[in-house]
């Protein structure tokens, strides 16, 4: 087809943004080595910002958001990819400063793509998306720093969100005892269905305490909240335990003490998915294909089309989205 559908965001002279589905052509796409026939995309917090106020992420309008996509290579000037290859893209500021996956076609640099592992389809890849990819990176970092099943419970904060949901399912499938933190009691059944063996009310960790150390409780942690909760969790880590920091839903400030690092050898591991080197990306997607229980993944999926995204984008900014949104761009 010559023209194809895309969700395009415009900004008027007053600074207000609006998003609508319209037809664009191949000539409208940015330059790149590989043209991909997009099959699925997904919805992340960044996408909500790019669909609405911009959040300082979008530099030029009109803009096509979508920080993730998966599909089939249509044409390539790079020898690493050929027509018919199934590929996935996450990060690299695609969907932010560059046009992204909320369209039936995308054109990107070959360096940004990863071939999908055998057995992992494009829809499943977007059920994983940046959120699940980040969760896998977080678990790999914990394991690289000595975490193994049987050492003790692993805490997941913001467990009902995208990263937290996948981290919970992944850790449980790998044999870890998972304690899931949530401020939404109605999500308890959902989290237990993903494999959480214990539910921790958010209020139990929300209050900052003066003591730099508390009882050694957690062998590891995937933290999507940051702020005061992360500071509190650091003081509850077991000796030599590690925290993978993946988000800042609770704030960017860290009112913490250095005491847990000095007296318990606690590790605070920063997890970045945007500029992650190719080798570790490939390693993470291979682990996702082999270790993530796809039936659990399906339980957290909410299907959507391009037309649904403006409303869903507003909802994710308000913390009203559970699990993962998978966008069929051809629906």
Coordinates of C-alpha atoms in Angstrom, one line a residue:
X1 CA 0.0 0.0 0.0
X2 CA 1.2 3.5 -0.8
X3 CA -0.4 5.2 2.1
X4 CA -0.9 3.8 5.6
X5 CA -2.4 4.7 9.0
X6 CA -0.5 6.5 11.7
X7 CA -1.5 8.2 14.9
X8 CA -0.1 11.8 14.5
X9 CA 0.2 14.3 17.3
X10 CA 0.0 18.0 16.4
X11 CA 0.6 21.1 18.5
X12 CA -1.3 24.4 17.8
X13 CA 0.0 28.0 18.3
X14 CA -1.3 28.0 21.8
X15 CA 0.8 25.0 22.8
X16 CA -2.1 22.5 23.0
X17 CA -1.6 19.1 21.5
X18 CA -4.1 16.9 19.7
X19 CA -3.8 13.3 18.4
X20 CA -5.7 11.8 15.5
X21 CA -5.4 8.8 13.2
X22 CA -4.6 9.8 9.6
X23 CA -3.0 8.5 6.4
X24 CA 0.6 9.2 5.6
X25 CA 3.1 8.0 3.0
X26 CA 6.5 6.4 2.9
X27 CA 8.0 9.7 2.0
X28 CA 6.8 11.1 5.3
X29 CA 8.9 8.7 7.3
X30 CA 12.3 9.8 8.7
X31 CA 15.5 8.5 7.1
X32 CA 16.8 5.1 8.2
X33 CA 18.4 1.8 7.1
X34 CA 15.4 -0.5 7.6
X35 CA 11.7 -0.1 6.9
X36 CA 9.5 -2.3 9.1
X37 CA 5.9 -3.2 8.5
X38 CA 4.7 -2.7 12.1
X39 CA 2.3 -5.2 13.5
X40 CA 2.1 -4.3 17.2
X41 CA 3.1 -1.6 19.5
X42 CA 2.3 -0.9 23.2
X43 CA 1.7 1.9 25.7
X44 CA 4.2 3.2 28.3
X45 CA 4.2 6.2 30.6
X46 CA 6.4 8.0 28.1
X47 CA 3.9 7.3 25.4
X48 CA 1.2 8.9 27.5
X49 CA 3.4 12.0 27.8
X50 CA 4.1 12.1 24.0
X51 CA 0.4 11.6 23.2
X52 CA -0.5 14.5 25.5
X53 CA 1.6 17.3 27.0
X54 CA 4.9 16.1 25.6
X55 CA 6.7 16.1 28.9
X56 CA 9.7 17.7 27.2
X57 CA 10.3 14.5 25.3
X58 CA 9.0 15.6 21.9
X59 CA 11.0 18.2 20.0
X60 CA 9.2 18.6 16.8
X61 CA 5.6 18.4 15.6
X62 CA 3.8 16.7 13.8
X63 CA 5.0 13.6 15.7
X64 CA 4.2 9.9 15.7
X65 CA 4.7 8.4 19.2
X66 CA 5.3 4.8 20.1
X67 CA 8.5 4.0 21.9
X68 CA 8.1 0.2 21.1
X69 CA 7.2 -1.8 18.1
X70 CA 7.5 -5.2 16.6
X71 CA 7.0 -6.3 13.0
X72 CA 8.5 -7.6 9.8
X73 CA 11.3 -6.1 7.8
X74 CA 10.0 -4.8 4.5
X75 CA 13.2 -3.4 3.1
X76 CA 16.8 -3.0 4.4
X77 CA 20.0 -1.4 3.2
X78 CA 21.9 -3.1 6.1
X79 CA 23.2 -6.7 5.6
X80 CA 22.1 -7.7 9.1
X81 CA 18.4 -7.6 8.2
X82 CA 16.5 -8.9 5.2
X83 CA 12.9 -8.7 4.2
X84 CA 10.8 -11.2 6.2
X85 CA 12.9 -10.9 9.4
X86 CA 10.9 -10.5 12.6
X87 CA 12.3 -7.6 14.6
X88 CA 11.6 -5.7 17.8
X89 CA 12.6 -2.1 18.8
X90 CA 12.6 -0.5 22.2
X91 CA 14.3 2.7 23.3
X92 CA 16.9 4.8 21.4
X93 CA 14.5 7.8 21.9
X94 CA 12.3 6.4 19.1
X95 CA 8.7 7.6 19.7
X96 CA 10.2 10.6 21.6
X97 CA 12.6 12.7 19.5
X98 CA 12.1 10.3 16.5
X99 CA 9.0 9.0 14.9
X100 CA 7.9 5.7 16.5
X101 CA 5.6 2.7 16.3
X102 CA 2.1 4.1 16.3
X103 CA 1.9 3.6 12.6
X104 CA 1.7 0.7 10.1
X105 CA 5.2 1.4 9.0
X106 CA 8.4 2.7 10.6
X107 CA 11.8 3.5 9.3
X108 CA 14.8 3.3 11.7
X109 CA 18.5 2.7 12.0
X110 CA 19.5 -1.0 11.9
X111 CA 21.5 -0.6 15.1
X112 CA 18.3 0.0 17.0
X113 CA 16.7 -3.3 16.1
X114 CA 16.9 -6.8 17.6
X115 CA 15.8 -10.0 15.8
X116 CA 13.1 -11.7 17.7
X117 CA 14.2 -15.1 19.2
X118 CA 12.7 -18.2 17.8
X119 CA 9.3 -18.9 19.3
X120 CA 8.6 -15.3 20.3
X121 CA 6.0 -13.6 18.1
X122 CA 5.5 -9.9 17.5
X123 CA 2.3 -9.7 19.6
X124 CA 4.0 -11.4 22.6
X125 CA 7.0 -9.1 22.1
X126 CA 4.8 -6.1 22.6
X127 CA 3.0 -7.7 25.5
X128 CA 6.6 -7.6 26.9
X129 CA 7.6 -4.2 25.4
X130 CA 9.9 -1.8 27.2
X131 CA 8.2 -2.6 30.5
X132 CA 9.0 -6.3 30.3
X133 CA 12.4 -5.7 28.7
X134 CA 13.3 -3.4 31.6
X135 CA 12.0 -6.0 34.1
X136 CA 14.2 -8.6 32.5
X137 CA 17.2 -6.3 32.6
X138 CA 16.5 -5.7 36.3
X139 CA 16.3 -9.4 37.1
X140 CA 19.5 -10.1 35.2
X141 CA 21.3 -7.4 37.1
X142 CA 20.1 -8.9 40.4
X143 CA 21.3 -12.3 39.3
X144 CA 24.6 -10.9 38.1
X145 CA 25.1 -9.6 41.7
X146 CA 24.5 -12.9 43.3
X147 CA 20.7 -13.3 43.7
X148 CA 19.5 -17.0 43.5
X149 CA 16.3 -18.6 44.5
X150 CA 16.2 -19.6 48.2
X151 CA 18.2 -16.6 49.5
X152 CA 15.0 -14.9 50.7
X153 CA 12.0 -13.0 49.4
X154 CA 12.4 -10.6 46.5
X155 CA 10.3 -7.4 46.7
X156 CA 8.7 -5.8 43.7
X157 CA 7.4 -2.3 44.2
X158 CA 4.7 -0.8 41.9
X159 CA 3.9 -4.4 41.2
X160 CA 0.6 -3.9 39.3
X161 CA 2.2 -1.6 36.8
X162 CA 3.8 -2.7 33.5
X163 CA 7.4 -3.3 34.8
X164 CA 6.2 -4.6 38.1
X165 CA 3.7 -7.1 36.6
X166 CA 6.3 -8.7 34.3
X167 CA 8.9 -8.7 37.1
X168 CA 6.5 -10.5 39.4
X169 CA 5.6 -13.1 36.8
X170 CA 9.3 -13.6 35.8
X171 CA 10.7 -13.9 39.3
X172 CA 8.0 -16.3 40.3
X173 CA 8.6 -18.5 37.2
X174 CA 12.3 -18.5 38.1
X175 CA 11.6 -19.9 41.5
X176 CA 11.8 -16.8 43.7
X177 CA 9.5 -16.0 46.6
X178 CA 7.9 -12.7 45.4
X179 CA 6.5 -10.0 47.7
X180 CA 4.4 -7.6 45.6
X181 CA 3.9 -4.0 46.8
X182 CA 0.7 -2.2 45.7
X183 CA -1.5 0.6 46.8
X184 CA -4.5 -0.9 45.1
X185 CA -6.0 -3.7 47.3
X186 CA -8.3 -4.8 44.4
X187 CA -5.2 -5.9 42.5
X188 CA -4.4 -8.7 45.1
X189 CA -5.9 -11.5 43.0
X190 CA -4.2 -10.3 39.9
X191 CA -0.8 -10.2 41.6
X192 CA -1.2 -13.6 43.1
X193 CA -2.2 -14.9 39.7
X194 CA 1.1 -13.6 38.4
X195 CA 2.9 -15.6 41.1
X196 CA 3.2 -13.2 44.1
X197 CA 3.2 -15.2 47.3
X198 CA 2.8 -12.1 49.5
X199 CA 1.1 -8.8 49.1
X200 CA 2.7 -5.8 50.8
X201 CA 0.4 -2.7 51.2
X202 CA 2.1 0.4 49.9
X203 CA 1.4 2.2 53.1
X204 CA 3.7 -0.2 54.9
X205 CA 6.7 1.2 53.0
X206 CA 5.5 4.7 52.3
X207 CA 6.6 6.3 55.5
X208 CA 10.2 7.5 56.0
X209 CA 11.8 6.3 59.2
X210 CA 14.8 7.9 61.0
X211 CA 16.5 4.6 61.5
X212 CA 19.0 3.9 58.6
X213 CA 18.7 0.2 59.2
X214 CA 15.7 -2.1 59.9
X215 CA 15.3 -5.8 60.1
X216 CA 17.0 -7.7 57.1
X217 CA 13.9 -8.6 55.1
X218 CA 14.5 -8.7 51.3
X219 CA 17.2 -10.7 49.4
X220 CA 16.6 -8.5 46.3
X221 CA 14.2 -5.8 45.0
X222 CA 12.9 -4.5 41.7
X223 CA 11.9 -1.0 42.5
X224 CA 9.7 1.0 40.1
X225 CA 8.8 3.7 42.7
X226 CA 12.0 5.5 43.9
X227 CA 11.7 8.3 46.4
X228 CA 11.0 7.6 50.0
X229 CA 9.9 4.0 49.4
X230 CA 13.3 3.2 47.8
X231 CA 15.1 4.8 50.7
X232 CA 13.0 2.7 53.2
X233 CA 13.6 -0.5 51.2
X234 CA 17.4 0.0 51.2
X235 CA 17.4 -0.1 55.0
X236 CA 15.5 -3.4 54.9
X237 CA 17.8 -5.3 52.5
X238 CA 19.6 -8.4 53.6
X239 CA 23.4 -8.3 53.8
X240 CA 24.9 -8.1 50.3
X241 CA 21.4 -7.7 48.7
X242 CA 20.7 -5.7 45.6
X243 CA 18.0 -3.3 44.4
X244 CA 17.4 -2.8 40.7
X245 CA 16.1 0.8 40.3
X246 CA 13.8 1.0 37.3
X247 CA 11.5 4.0 37.9
X248 CA 10.5 7.0 39.8
X249 CA 6.7 6.9 40.2
X250 CA 7.2 8.0 43.8
X251 CA 9.6 10.8 43.1
X252 CA 13.1 11.5 41.8
X253 CA 14.6 12.5 45.2
X254 CA 16.2 9.8 47.4
X255 CA 16.1 10.7 51.1
X256 CA 18.4 7.9 52.0
X257 CA 21.4 7.2 54.2
X258 CA 24.7 5.6 53.1
X259 CA 24.6 3.3 56.1
X260 CA 23.0 0.3 54.2
X261 CA 25.8 0.4 51.7
X262 CA 28.5 0.6 54.3
X263 CA 27.3 -1.8 56.9
X264 CA 25.3 -4.3 54.9
X265 CA 27.1 -4.1 51.5
X266 CA 23.8 -3.3 49.8
X267 CA 24.0 -2.6 46.0
X268 CA 21.8 -0.1 44.2
X269 CA 21.7 -1.0 40.6
X270 CA 20.6 1.6 38.0
X271 CA 18.6 0.0 35.1
X272 CA 18.5 1.9 31.8
X273 CA 16.6 0.3 28.9
X274 CA 16.9 3.2 26.4
X275 CA 20.6 3.1 25.5
X276 CA 21.3 -0.5 26.5
X277 CA 24.1 -2.0 24.3
X278 CA 23.0 -4.5 21.6
X279 CA 24.7 -7.6 23.2
X280 CA 22.7 -7.1 26.5
X281 CA 19.5 -6.4 24.6
X282 CA 20.0 -9.7 22.7
X283 CA 20.7 -11.5 25.9
X284 CA 17.6 -10.1 27.6
X285 CA 15.3 -11.0 24.7
X286 CA 16.7 -14.5 24.7
X287 CA 16.0 -14.8 28.4
X288 CA 12.5 -13.4 27.9
X289 CA 11.8 -16.1 25.2
X290 CA 13.0 -18.9 27.5
X291 CA 12.0 -17.8 31.0
X292 CA 8.9 -15.6 30.9
X293 CA 5.7 -17.6 31.2
X294 CA 3.6 -16.5 28.2
X295 CA 0.3 -17.6 29.8
X296 CA 1.0 -15.2 32.7
X297 CA 1.9 -12.5 30.2
X298 CA -1.4 -13.0 28.4
X299 CA -3.3 -12.5 31.7
X300 CA -2.0 -8.9 31.9
X301 CA -2.7 -7.8 28.3
X302 CA -5.3 -5.2 27.4
X303 CA -5.8 -5.1 23.6
X304 CA -6.2 -1.7 21.8
X305 CA -6.1 0.0 18.4
X306 CA -4.6 3.3 17.3
X307 CA -7.9 5.1 17.9
X308 CA -7.9 4.1 21.6
X309 CA -4.5 5.5 22.4
X310 CA -5.4 9.2 23.2
X311 CA -7.7 8.1 25.9
X312 CA -5.4 5.3 27.2
X313 CA -2.5 7.7 27.2
X314 CA -4.4 10.0 29.5
X315 CA -5.3 7.1 31.8
X316 CA -1.7 5.8 32.1
X317 CA -0.6 9.3 33.2
X318 CA -3.2 9.0 36.1
X319 CA -2.0 5.6 37.1
X320 CA -5.2 3.9 35.9
X321 CA -3.6 1.3 33.6
X322 CA -3.0 -2.3 34.9
X323 CA -0.6 -4.6 33.2
X324 CA 0.2 -4.2 29.6
X325 CA -1.6 -2.6 26.6
X326 CA -0.9 -4.2 23.3
X327 CA -1.7 -2.1 20.3
X328 CA -2.7 -3.7 17.0
X329 CA -1.8 -1.0 14.5
X330 CA -3.6 -2.8 11.7
X331 CA -6.9 -3.2 13.5

